[in-house]
Short mmCIF file of C-alpha atoms in Angstrom, two decimals:
data_model
loop_
_atom_site.label_atom_id
_atom_site.label_comp_id
_atom_site.label_asym_id
_atom_site.label_seq_id
_atom_site.Cartn_x
_atom_site.Cartn_y
_atom_site.Cartn_z
CA LEU J 1 28.88 81.32 14.81
CA VAL J 2 26.82 81.57 17.83
CA CYS J 3 25.04 85.13 18.30
CA SER J 4 26.11 86.47 21.55
CA ALA J 5 22.31 87.58 22.50
CA GLN J 6 21.53 83.86 22.45
CA PRO J 7 21.13 82.52 25.85
CA HIS J 8 22.47 79.36 25.15
CA GLN J 9 25.99 80.13 24.20
CA HIS J 10 27.57 80.34 27.68
CA LEU J 11 26.33 77.06 28.15
CA LEU J 12 27.96 75.28 24.92
CA HIS J 13 31.42 76.97 26.24
CA SER J 14 31.18 76.15 29.67
CA HIS J 15 33.77 74.02 31.31
CA SER J 16 31.40 74.04 34.42
CA ALA J 17 27.91 73.39 32.60
CA THR J 18 27.07 69.73 33.16
CA ASP J 19 26.38 67.19 30.26
CA LYS J 20 22.82 67.83 30.49
CA GLU J 21 22.64 71.59 30.13
CA VAL J 22 25.34 71.41 27.37
CA ALA J 23 22.67 69.31 25.57
CA ALA J 24 19.93 70.94 26.06
CA ALA J 25 21.76 74.12 24.85
CA PHE J 26 22.92 72.18 21.74
CA ALA J 27 19.52 70.76 20.86
CA ALA J 28 18.15 74.74 21.62
CA GLU J 29 20.63 76.01 18.90
CA GLY J 30 19.14 73.42 16.31
CA GLY J 31 22.32 71.38 16.36
CA ARG J 32 25.57 72.39 14.06
CA ASP J 33 27.90 70.72 11.74
CA ARG J 34 30.55 68.12 13.60
CA SER J 35 33.65 70.33 12.62
CA ILE J 36 32.43 73.24 14.25
CA LEU J 37 30.77 71.08 17.05
CA GLN J 38 34.58 70.31 17.58
CA GLN J 39 36.35 73.68 16.97
CA GLU J 40 33.41 75.22 19.55
CA LEU J 41 32.95 72.79 22.70
CA PRO J 42 34.91 71.86 25.49
CA GLN J 43 36.25 68.16 24.93
CA LYS J 44 34.13 66.62 27.84
CA HIS J 45 30.77 67.84 26.55
CA GLN J 46 31.00 66.61 22.45
CA TYR J 47 29.95 63.31 23.07
CA GLU J 48 26.38 64.97 24.82
CA ALA J 49 25.90 67.07 22.25
CA CYS J 50 26.41 64.39 19.31
CA ARG J 51 23.67 62.77 21.65
CA ALA J 52 21.52 65.84 21.35
CA ALA J 53 22.05 66.28 17.64
CA ASN J 54 21.04 62.33 17.15
CA TRP J 55 24.06 61.72 15.29
CA LYS J 56 25.48 58.38 14.33
CA PRO J 57 28.42 57.35 16.81
CA PRO J 58 31.78 56.43 15.81
CA ARG J 59 32.41 52.71 15.10
CA ALA J 60 32.44 50.89 18.44
CA GLN J 61 35.10 47.84 16.30
CA THR J 62 38.09 49.11 18.21
CA LEU J 63 36.75 47.60 21.69
CA LEU J 64 37.65 43.68 20.90
CA HIS J 65 38.67 40.52 22.67
CA THR J 66 41.14 38.75 20.61
CA SER J 67 40.14 34.56 21.11
CA ARG J 68 43.57 32.98 20.71
CA ALA J 69 45.64 35.31 22.77
CA ASN J 70 42.65 36.10 25.60
CA VAL J 71 44.15 39.61 25.94
CA LEU J 72 41.89 42.74 25.74
CA HIS J 73 43.16 45.91 23.43
CA VAL J 74 42.91 48.75 25.84
CA THR J 75 44.18 51.64 24.60
CA ASP J 76 40.92 52.35 22.30
CA VAL J 77 38.48 51.46 25.27
CA SER J 78 37.39 54.34 26.55
CA HIS J 79 36.72 55.89 23.21
CA ALA J 80 34.82 52.68 21.75
CA ILE J 81 32.85 52.57 25.04
CA ARG J 82 31.57 56.07 24.43
CA ALA J 83 30.46 54.60 20.89
CA VAL J 84 28.91 51.61 22.51
CA ASN J 85 27.26 54.08 25.03
CA GLU J 86 25.70 56.08 22.07
CA ALA J 87 24.43 53.74 19.96
CA ALA J 88 22.93 51.78 23.49
CA GLU J 89 21.24 54.88 24.54
CA VAL J 90 19.43 55.50 21.21
CA ARG J 91 18.65 51.80 20.50
CA GLY J 92 17.54 51.49 24.38
CA LEU J 93 15.21 54.51 23.48
CA GLU J 94 13.73 53.23 20.56
CA LEU J 95 13.21 49.80 22.21
CA ALA J 96 11.51 51.57 25.08
CA ALA J 97 9.15 53.18 22.92
CA GLU J 98 8.30 50.43 21.04
CA SER J 99 7.51 48.30 24.54
CA GLY J 100 5.48 51.52 25.83
CA ALA J 101 7.84 52.40 28.42
CA GLY J 102 8.06 55.97 27.43
CA SER J 103 11.03 57.76 26.07
CA GLY J 104 11.96 59.87 29.03
CA SER J 105 11.58 57.12 31.56
CA SER J 106 15.13 56.35 32.36
CA GLY J 107 14.25 55.07 35.81
CA SER J 108 11.90 52.37 34.97
CA GLU J 109 13.27 48.91 34.68
CA GLN J 110 11.84 48.70 31.29
CA TYR J 111 14.08 51.44 29.83
CA ARG J 112 16.87 49.81 31.88
CA GLU J 113 16.07 46.61 30.73
CA SER J 114 16.11 48.00 26.99
CA CYS J 115 19.16 49.84 27.51
CA ARG J 116 20.79 46.83 28.93
CA GLU J 117 19.73 44.93 25.74
CA ALA J 118 21.36 47.22 23.51
CA TRP J 119 24.38 47.48 25.07
CA LEU J 120 25.09 43.83 25.35
CA GLY J 121 24.20 43.66 21.62
CA TRP J 122 26.97 46.33 20.57
CA VAL J 123 29.21 45.10 22.80
CA CYS J 124 29.49 41.31 21.73
CA GLN J 125 29.31 42.43 18.30
CA CYS J 126 32.69 43.98 19.26
CA GLY J 127 34.03 40.64 20.75
CA ILE J 128 33.99 41.55 24.38
CA LYS J 129 32.53 38.43 26.57
CA GLN J 130 29.25 38.30 28.05
CA ASN J 131 30.47 38.76 31.48
CA ILE J 132 33.10 41.42 30.96
CA ALA J 133 29.94 43.14 29.13
CA GLU J 134 27.50 43.03 31.92
CA SER J 135 30.07 43.90 34.33
CA LEU J 136 30.90 47.25 32.26
CA PHE J 137 26.94 47.67 31.85
CA GLU J 138 26.29 47.19 35.79
CA HIS J 139 29.20 49.64 37.23
CA GLY J 140 29.60 51.93 34.20
CA PHE J 141 32.74 53.06 32.58
CA GLY J 142 33.09 56.95 33.20
CA PHE J 143 36.28 58.03 34.92
CA ASN J 144 38.21 61.19 35.60
CA CYS J 145 41.80 61.64 34.98
CA ASP J 146 43.82 62.52 38.40
CA SER J 147 46.95 64.16 39.36
CA LEU J 148 48.54 60.45 39.33
CA THR J 149 47.91 59.20 35.97
CA LYS J 150 48.77 61.53 33.25
CA ASP J 151 49.08 58.88 30.39
CA THR J 152 45.77 57.59 28.65
CA LYS J 153 46.61 54.27 28.41
CA ALA J 154 47.82 53.96 31.78
CA LEU J 155 44.64 55.27 32.71
CA THR J 156 42.33 53.50 30.74
CA GLU J 157 44.06 49.93 31.92
CA ARG J 158 43.91 51.08 35.69
CA ARG J 159 40.08 51.52 35.19
CA CYS J 160 39.78 48.12 33.46
CA GLN J 161 41.91 46.46 36.42
CA ASN J 162 39.20 47.90 38.51
CA LEU J 163 35.97 46.64 36.53
CA MET J 164 37.51 43.50 35.80
CA PRO J 165 40.97 42.44 37.79
CA ASN J 166 40.91 39.09 36.71
CA SER J 167 40.19 39.20 32.72
CA SER J 168 42.29 42.44 32.73
CA ARG J 169 45.76 41.36 33.80
CA GLN J 170 46.83 40.08 30.39
CA SER J 171 45.45 43.48 28.88
CA SER J 172 49.12 44.95 28.74
CA LEU J 173 50.39 41.50 26.74
CA LEU J 174 49.39 43.07 23.20
CA ARG J 175 51.64 46.01 23.80
CA ALA J 176 49.21 48.15 22.16
CA GLN J 177 50.91 51.04 20.19
CA VAL J 178 50.00 54.65 20.03
CA ALA J 179 50.61 54.41 16.27
CA THR J 180 47.49 52.06 16.26
CA ASP J 181 45.39 54.99 17.44
CA ILE J 182 46.95 57.55 15.47
CA ARG J 183 46.56 54.88 12.50
CA LEU J 184 42.69 54.62 13.06
CA TRP J 185 41.87 58.11 13.56
CA LEU J 186 43.69 59.06 10.38
CA MET J 187 41.73 56.53 8.04
CA ASP J 188 38.63 57.58 9.91
CA TYR J 189 39.25 61.29 9.36
CA LEU J 190 40.17 60.51 5.79
CA SER J 191 37.63 58.49 4.60
CA ASP J 192 34.76 60.29 6.71
CA GLU J 193 35.80 63.92 6.72
CA LEU J 194 38.08 65.10 4.68
CA LEU J 195 37.82 62.79 1.28
CA PRO J 196 34.41 63.94 0.98
CA GLN J 197 34.74 67.54 1.85
CA LEU J 198 37.43 67.44 -1.25
CA ARG J 199 35.01 65.84 -3.49
CA HIS J 200 32.03 68.06 -2.67
CA LEU J 201 34.30 71.08 -3.53
CA ILE J 202 35.36 69.57 -6.77
CA ASN J 203 31.83 68.83 -7.40
CA THR J 204 30.96 72.12 -6.80
CA LEU J 205 34.02 73.45 -9.20
CA VAL J 206 32.70 71.10 -11.79
CA SER J 207 28.83 72.06 -11.65
CA ARG J 208 29.48 75.52 -11.89
CA ALA J 209 31.83 74.79 -14.82
CA GLU J 210 29.17 73.02 -16.60
CA SER J 211 26.61 75.71 -16.21
CA GLU J 212 28.73 78.63 -16.81
CA THR J 213 30.60 77.62 -19.86
CA GLY J 214 29.21 80.65 -21.71
CA VAL J 215 31.39 83.08 -19.55
CA LEU J 216 34.83 84.25 -21.23
CA MET J 217 37.69 85.72 -19.25
CA PRO J 218 41.29 87.02 -19.78
CA GLY J 219 43.70 84.33 -18.79
CA TYR J 220 46.72 85.35 -17.25
CA THR J 221 50.58 84.95 -17.18
CA HIS J 222 52.98 86.80 -14.86
CA LEU J 223 49.55 88.67 -13.85
CA GLN J 224 49.65 90.10 -17.53
CA ARG J 225 46.38 89.05 -19.83
CA THR J 226 47.79 86.40 -22.33
CA GLN J 227 44.80 84.92 -24.06
CA PRO J 228 41.03 84.56 -23.66
CA VAL J 229 39.59 81.22 -22.07
CA ARG J 230 36.48 80.04 -20.27
CA TRP J 231 35.44 80.93 -17.02
CA SER J 232 34.81 77.15 -16.54
CA HIS J 233 38.18 76.47 -17.95
CA TRP J 234 39.53 78.40 -14.97
CA LEU J 235 37.22 76.10 -12.55
CA LEU J 236 38.13 72.88 -14.03
CA SER J 237 42.15 73.91 -13.37
CA TYR J 238 41.42 73.84 -9.64
CA ALA J 239 39.09 70.67 -9.88
CA SER J 240 42.52 68.76 -11.46
CA MET J 241 44.54 69.90 -8.83
CA LEU J 242 42.42 68.98 -6.27
CA ARG J 243 41.68 65.75 -7.79
CA ARG J 244 45.17 64.96 -7.46
CA ASP J 245 45.37 66.00 -3.75
CA CYS J 246 42.30 63.22 -3.81
CA GLN J 247 44.37 60.64 -5.40
CA ARG J 248 47.49 61.30 -2.70
CA LEU J 249 45.27 60.90 0.05
CA ALA J 250 43.73 57.50 -1.08
CA ASP J 251 47.12 56.62 -1.54
CA CYS J 252 48.56 57.91 2.25
CA ARG J 253 45.50 56.04 3.54
CA ALA J 254 46.45 52.82 1.83
CA ARG J 255 49.69 53.03 3.57
CA THR J 256 48.20 54.08 6.94
CA ALA J 257 45.73 51.31 6.88
CA MET J 258 48.03 48.83 7.95
CA CYS J 259 48.21 47.48 11.47
CA PRO J 260 51.15 47.87 13.86
CA LEU J 261 49.30 45.78 16.53
CA GLY J 262 51.23 42.72 17.87
CA SER J 263 54.88 44.53 17.14
CA GLY J 264 55.32 44.56 21.31
CA ALA J 265 57.89 46.86 22.11
CA LEU J 266 60.10 46.26 19.00
CA ALA J 267 60.75 42.53 18.89
CA GLY J 268 57.38 41.70 18.23
CA ASN J 269 54.91 39.07 20.43
CA PRO J 270 55.64 35.89 21.90
CA PHE J 271 52.03 34.35 22.49
CA GLU J 272 51.02 33.79 18.68
CA VAL J 273 48.56 36.77 18.46
CA ASP J 274 46.49 36.51 14.96
CA ARG J 275 47.74 39.89 13.88
CA GLN J 276 45.53 39.35 10.75
CA ALA J 277 42.49 38.80 12.66
CA LEU J 278 43.34 42.24 14.71
CA ALA J 279 43.62 44.23 11.70
CA ASP J 280 40.65 42.50 10.05
CA ALA J 281 38.37 43.22 13.20
CA LEU J 282 39.91 47.01 13.34
CA GLY J 283 39.30 47.90 9.97
CA PHE J 284 43.20 47.91 8.56
CA THR J 285 42.44 46.84 4.90
CA SER J 286 45.95 46.81 4.25
CA GLY J 287 46.82 43.92 6.46
CA VAL J 288 49.66 44.28 9.23
CA THR J 289 53.09 45.47 9.13
CA TRP J 290 55.85 43.48 7.87
CA ASN J 291 58.65 44.20 10.55
CA SER J 292 57.94 45.35 14.39
CA LEU J 293 61.29 47.18 14.66
CA ASP J 294 59.97 49.17 11.90
CA ALA J 295 56.29 49.40 12.90
CA VAL J 296 56.80 51.13 16.42
CA ALA J 297 58.61 53.83 15.06
CA ASP J 298 57.02 54.46 11.83
CA ARG J 299 55.50 58.03 11.21
CA ASP J 300 55.64 58.08 7.41
CA PHE J 301 52.07 57.93 6.98
CA ALA J 302 51.69 60.83 9.09
CA SER J 303 54.44 62.90 7.26
CA GLU J 304 52.48 61.63 3.81
CA PHE J 305 49.14 63.25 5.74
CA GLN J 306 51.09 66.31 6.26
CA PHE J 307 52.31 66.78 2.93
CA ALA J 308 49.09 65.93 1.32
CA ALA J 309 47.45 68.64 3.60
CA ALA J 310 50.39 71.26 2.73
CA MET J 311 49.54 70.56 -1.01
CA ILE J 312 46.09 71.13 -0.68
CA GLY J 313 46.64 74.21 1.56
CA ASN J 314 48.94 75.55 -1.42
CA HIS J 315 46.10 74.79 -3.79
CA LEU J 316 43.39 76.42 -2.22
CA SER J 317 45.90 79.14 -1.12
CA ARG J 318 46.36 79.82 -5.04
CA LEU J 319 42.56 79.70 -5.64
CA ALA J 320 41.94 82.07 -2.28
CA GLU J 321 44.62 84.20 -4.22
CA ASP J 322 42.92 84.33 -7.70
CA LEU J 323 39.63 85.15 -5.84
CA ILE J 324 40.88 88.09 -3.98
CA LEU J 325 42.26 89.65 -6.79
CA PHE J 326 39.02 88.69 -8.82
CA CYS J 327 37.16 90.46 -6.02
CA SER J 328 38.83 93.69 -6.26
CA LYS J 329 37.43 96.63 -8.22
CA GLU J 330 40.46 96.66 -10.56
CA PHE J 331 39.17 93.26 -11.76
CA GLY J 332 35.57 93.22 -10.57
CA PHE J 333 34.95 89.59 -12.04
CA VAL J 334 33.39 88.07 -8.73
CA THR J 335 31.90 89.04 -5.52
CA LEU J 336 32.04 87.25 -2.42
CA SER J 337 28.83 86.45 -0.33
CA ASP J 338 28.54 88.35 2.80
CA ALA J 339 28.95 85.38 4.94
CA TYR J 340 32.47 84.87 3.68
CA SER J 341 33.68 88.36 3.74
CA THR J 342 33.56 91.60 6.13
CA GLY J 343 33.22 95.46 5.97
CA SER J 344 35.41 98.08 7.12
CA SER J 345 35.28 99.16 10.37
CA LEU J 346 36.62 102.45 8.97
CA MET J 347 35.96 102.72 5.19
CA PRO J 348 32.02 101.60 4.53
CA GLN J 349 32.56 101.37 0.87
CA LYS J 350 34.83 98.35 1.62
CA LYS J 351 34.13 94.74 1.33
CA ASN J 352 37.07 92.37 2.38
CA ALA J 353 37.86 88.95 1.37
CA ASP J 354 38.37 87.98 5.02
CA SER J 355 37.69 84.22 4.70
CA LEU J 356 39.99 83.99 1.40
CA GLU J 357 42.82 85.69 3.54
CA LEU J 358 42.92 83.27 6.38
CA ILE J 359 42.54 80.18 4.23
CA ARG J 360 46.08 81.86 2.61
CA GLY J 361 47.47 82.41 5.64
CA LYS J 362 46.53 79.09 7.12
CA THR J 363 48.70 77.31 4.43
CA GLY J 364 51.89 78.48 6.05
CA ARG J 365 51.05 76.48 9.40
CA LEU J 366 50.34 73.70 7.13
CA CYS J 367 53.87 73.70 5.25
CA GLY J 368 55.67 74.56 9.06
CA HIS J 369 53.93 71.29 10.44
CA LEU J 370 55.15 69.08 7.56
CA VAL J 371 58.78 70.60 8.12
CA SER J 372 58.43 70.47 11.72
CA LEU J 373 57.34 66.66 11.68
CA LEU J 374 60.12 65.51 8.84
CA MET J 375 62.63 67.56 10.92
CA VAL J 376 61.67 65.13 14.22
CA GLN J 377 62.59 62.23 12.37
CA LYS J 378 65.41 63.16 10.51
CA SER J 379 68.38 61.76 13.09
CA LEU J 380 66.23 58.93 15.18
CA PRO J 381 67.72 56.11 15.91
CA SER J 382 65.98 52.50 15.38
CA ALA J 383 62.55 51.55 17.12
CA PHE J 384 60.33 54.10 19.15
CA ASN J 385 61.78 57.29 20.54
CA LYS J 386 59.70 59.88 22.52
CA ASP J 387 60.67 62.32 20.03
CA LEU J 388 57.84 60.90 18.12
CA GLN J 389 55.11 62.16 20.28
CA GLU J 390 55.69 66.05 18.67
CA ASP J 391 54.15 64.04 15.31
CA LYS J 392 50.15 64.45 16.84
CA GLU J 393 50.04 68.55 17.34
CA GLY J 394 50.80 69.24 13.94
CA LEU J 395 48.88 66.53 12.49
CA PHE J 396 45.51 67.10 14.24
CA ASP J 397 46.13 71.13 13.56
CA SER J 398 46.39 70.23 9.56
CA ALA J 399 43.20 68.01 10.16
CA ASP J 400 41.30 70.98 11.23
CA THR J 401 41.83 73.20 8.51
CA PRO J 402 38.16 74.69 7.26
CA TRP J 403 37.02 75.06 3.52
CA PHE J 404 35.05 77.72 1.57
CA GLU J 405 32.46 77.82 -0.96
CA SER J 406 32.61 79.67 -4.34
CA PRO J 407 31.76 83.25 -5.03
CA THR J 408 29.30 84.80 -7.74
CA VAL J 409 30.59 85.33 -11.30
CA HIS J 410 29.91 88.86 -13.30
CA PRO J 411 30.18 87.75 -16.84
CA GLU J 412 29.85 91.46 -18.30
CA ALA J 413 33.25 92.35 -15.79
CA CYS J 414 35.04 89.40 -17.35
CA ALA J 415 33.87 90.04 -21.13
CA GLY J 416 34.88 93.78 -20.73
CA ALA J 417 38.40 92.76 -19.52
CA LEU J 418 38.90 91.08 -22.89
CA SER J 419 40.57 93.06 -25.64
CA CYS J 420 41.94 92.28 -29.07
CA ASP J 421 45.57 92.75 -28.41
CA MET J 422 45.05 89.58 -26.70
CA LEU J 423 44.15 87.60 -30.02
CA ALA J 424 48.34 88.49 -30.91
CA THR J 425 48.84 84.93 -30.79
CA ASP J 426 45.79 84.22 -33.04
CA LEU J 427 47.49 85.95 -35.46
CA ALA J 428 50.65 84.29 -35.48
CA TYR J 429 48.88 81.13 -35.80
CA TYR J 430 46.99 82.23 -38.82
CA LEU J 431 49.98 82.33 -40.60
CA VAL J 432 51.28 79.16 -39.19
CA ARG J 433 48.40 77.25 -40.71
CA ARG J 434 49.05 79.14 -44.00
CA GLY J 435 52.26 77.43 -44.06
CA VAL J 436 54.71 80.07 -42.18
CA PRO J 437 57.34 78.80 -39.08
CA PHE J 438 56.06 79.93 -36.06
CA ARG J 439 59.16 81.53 -34.99
CA GLU J 440 58.61 83.80 -38.10
CA ALA J 441 54.78 83.96 -37.68
CA HIS J 442 55.55 85.09 -34.15
CA ALA J 443 57.83 87.94 -35.47
CA ALA J 444 55.37 88.77 -37.87
CA SER J 445 52.69 89.07 -35.15
CA GLY J 446 54.95 91.14 -32.75
CA ARG J 447 55.76 93.57 -35.97
CA CYS J 448 51.63 93.91 -36.28
CA VAL J 449 51.58 94.53 -32.45
CA ALA J 450 54.14 97.42 -32.80
CA LEU J 451 52.61 98.86 -36.13
CA ALA J 452 49.16 99.27 -34.06
CA GLU J 453 51.05 101.21 -31.22
CA ALA J 454 52.63 103.37 -33.64
CA LYS J 455 49.68 104.14 -35.24
CA ALA J 456 48.07 104.38 -31.63
CA CYS J 457 45.06 102.28 -32.62
CA GLN J 458 44.04 98.57 -31.47
CA LEU J 459 45.10 95.50 -33.03
CA HIS J 460 41.90 94.80 -34.92
CA GLN J 461 41.65 98.37 -36.17
CA LEU J 462 44.55 97.86 -38.79
CA THR J 463 43.50 97.94 -42.28
CA PHE J 464 44.28 94.55 -44.56
CA GLU J 465 46.95 96.78 -46.18
CA ASP J 466 48.65 97.70 -42.96
CA PHE J 467 48.65 93.60 -42.11
CA ARG J 468 50.38 93.18 -46.00
CA THR J 469 53.22 95.86 -45.21
CA VAL J 470 54.47 93.37 -42.38
CA SER J 471 53.81 90.33 -44.38
CA ASP J 472 52.56 89.01 -47.98
CA THR J 473 51.30 85.81 -46.45
CA PHE J 474 48.32 87.76 -44.86
CA GLY J 475 45.06 87.24 -46.80
CA GLU J 476 41.95 89.57 -47.08
CA GLU J 477 40.23 87.04 -44.33
CA VAL J 478 42.74 88.48 -41.54
CA THR J 479 40.57 90.97 -40.28
CA GLN J 480 37.94 88.23 -39.54
CA LEU J 481 40.10 87.03 -36.30
CA TRP J 482 38.87 89.31 -33.88
CA ASP J 483 36.18 87.51 -32.26
CA PHE J 484 36.82 85.63 -29.03
CA GLU J 485 34.45 83.00 -28.94
CA THR J 486 35.97 81.91 -32.24
CA SER J 487 39.41 82.36 -30.72
CA VAL J 488 38.64 80.06 -27.64
CA GLU J 489 36.81 77.36 -29.87
CA GLN J 490 40.43 76.44 -31.74
CA TYR J 491 41.81 74.89 -28.62
CA GLY J 492 39.73 71.98 -29.16
CA ALA J 493 41.91 69.11 -28.05
CA PHE J 494 41.02 67.37 -24.36
CA GLY J 495 42.13 69.63 -22.07
CA GLY J 496 41.62 73.03 -23.74
CA THR J 497 39.07 75.68 -23.33
CA ALA J 498 36.85 74.88 -26.23
CA LEU J 499 33.60 74.22 -25.36
CA GLU J 500 33.36 70.64 -26.50
CA SER J 501 36.81 70.21 -24.73
CA VAL J 502 35.05 71.78 -21.34
CA ARG J 503 32.46 69.56 -21.60
CA GLN J 504 34.87 66.39 -21.83
CA GLN J 505 36.63 67.08 -19.19
CA VAL J 506 33.52 67.87 -17.11
CA ALA J 507 32.08 64.37 -18.35
CA ALA J 508 35.15 62.89 -17.13
CA PHE J 509 35.16 64.38 -13.79
CA ARG J 510 31.75 63.35 -13.33
CA ARG J 511 32.91 59.70 -14.01
CA TRP J 512 35.70 60.10 -11.47
CA LEU J 513 33.38 61.27 -8.93
CA GLY J 514 31.14 58.40 -9.58
CA ASP J 515 33.87 55.84 -9.15
CA GLU J 516 35.17 57.91 -5.82
CA GLN J 517 31.65 56.98 -4.41
CA LYS J 518 31.67 53.23 -4.97
#
């Protein structure tokens, strides 16, 4: 993704480079989307690169102080502090510029005061008391993991104790659960990344279906040509699959958005913590969990997400497989962009659909992660067990699966693949409309196909007299059946491949996408 000739590449990937070097290198690259950033940069440099690209920080509401219990939820402190740092620095630069201090004057008192004002404003909005916020600003919150502290929660709590020894002594009363962090991460990932990506892909499919309604192609069952359909109808079939995926993810998010904080180790919290206030502050829109014993070990939401991710993978794998076939010379229906294909190192005439093959292959990992997590949970006793630590690797890996764009369609090649023998079913429908039971009509159509094969001609080349030898029900208008556009137009019920039906489907998808964005 970064050309090897570019001098900044080694800085972007270097673990020894300083944050400022990485930020400068990233800015020189012009910035790239967040998913690529997360895949390419070492974790320690990602926040600095975000600032270099002027991206908005993640929400800082995960850092809070509860007024009733007077305890600090520390599990998310380091993440939230980073978010506050980003927001404060951006706002500090704005305030400094407004006051004439200069955006680069980080050593000036005026710049420092501007940053302090922004910092305190953001932190106090999160519920942190003024004296704690000032202490954090004065002493900073950056720290490195040492060999004695490998657990993130213990490391964060120890740092809190160093900065504010009196206030932090109560910090462990809330028993902040790892499940809370996983839920927060998954809620944000679904809302901010995966669902928008899916809707974007659906919108792409719907837009192409709307603009390419005139393209006819063969439909297939058992990889055999069956009946003519519109290219738009094929596109909307995958839009329908992905719409169900969106609905599954929305249901998953609703169940994920239940706050387990206040559950303690398993029996609950004895200090009358306002759990609903915590849930509201953190953005848990479905309220709080009902039972503490269940809450500390519940990973249903993770399993649901991995099932939904596996289904998305299956649907995209099917789409990729169709496109791989359609890209082949045997079909020639579509051509992939050069950005999503490669040439052969040996055979220069080849153009390989590598991106589609990788999507197809990635699906196996998604299905494997689902089975792995289900096996972890299958025989666990009540409450928390260390086995549940295995839920995260598959969860995060499932979330990192990439997406792709649609190819270029070739209407002439699609139309060239149509043949009149695909209208044999239409011949049966013709007899049904003239009062013949379908089974008899189907048999008569089959005899017509056999007659054409015996005469070494195409079905549409049979004469009216030929059809009459099969059934007296055939009228002279039978010779007018062999038009593909007329064939697809008979499927006018909603969901069919007729032009008006396709337009109705497009309109339905447009309404649904509009409702999803509200």
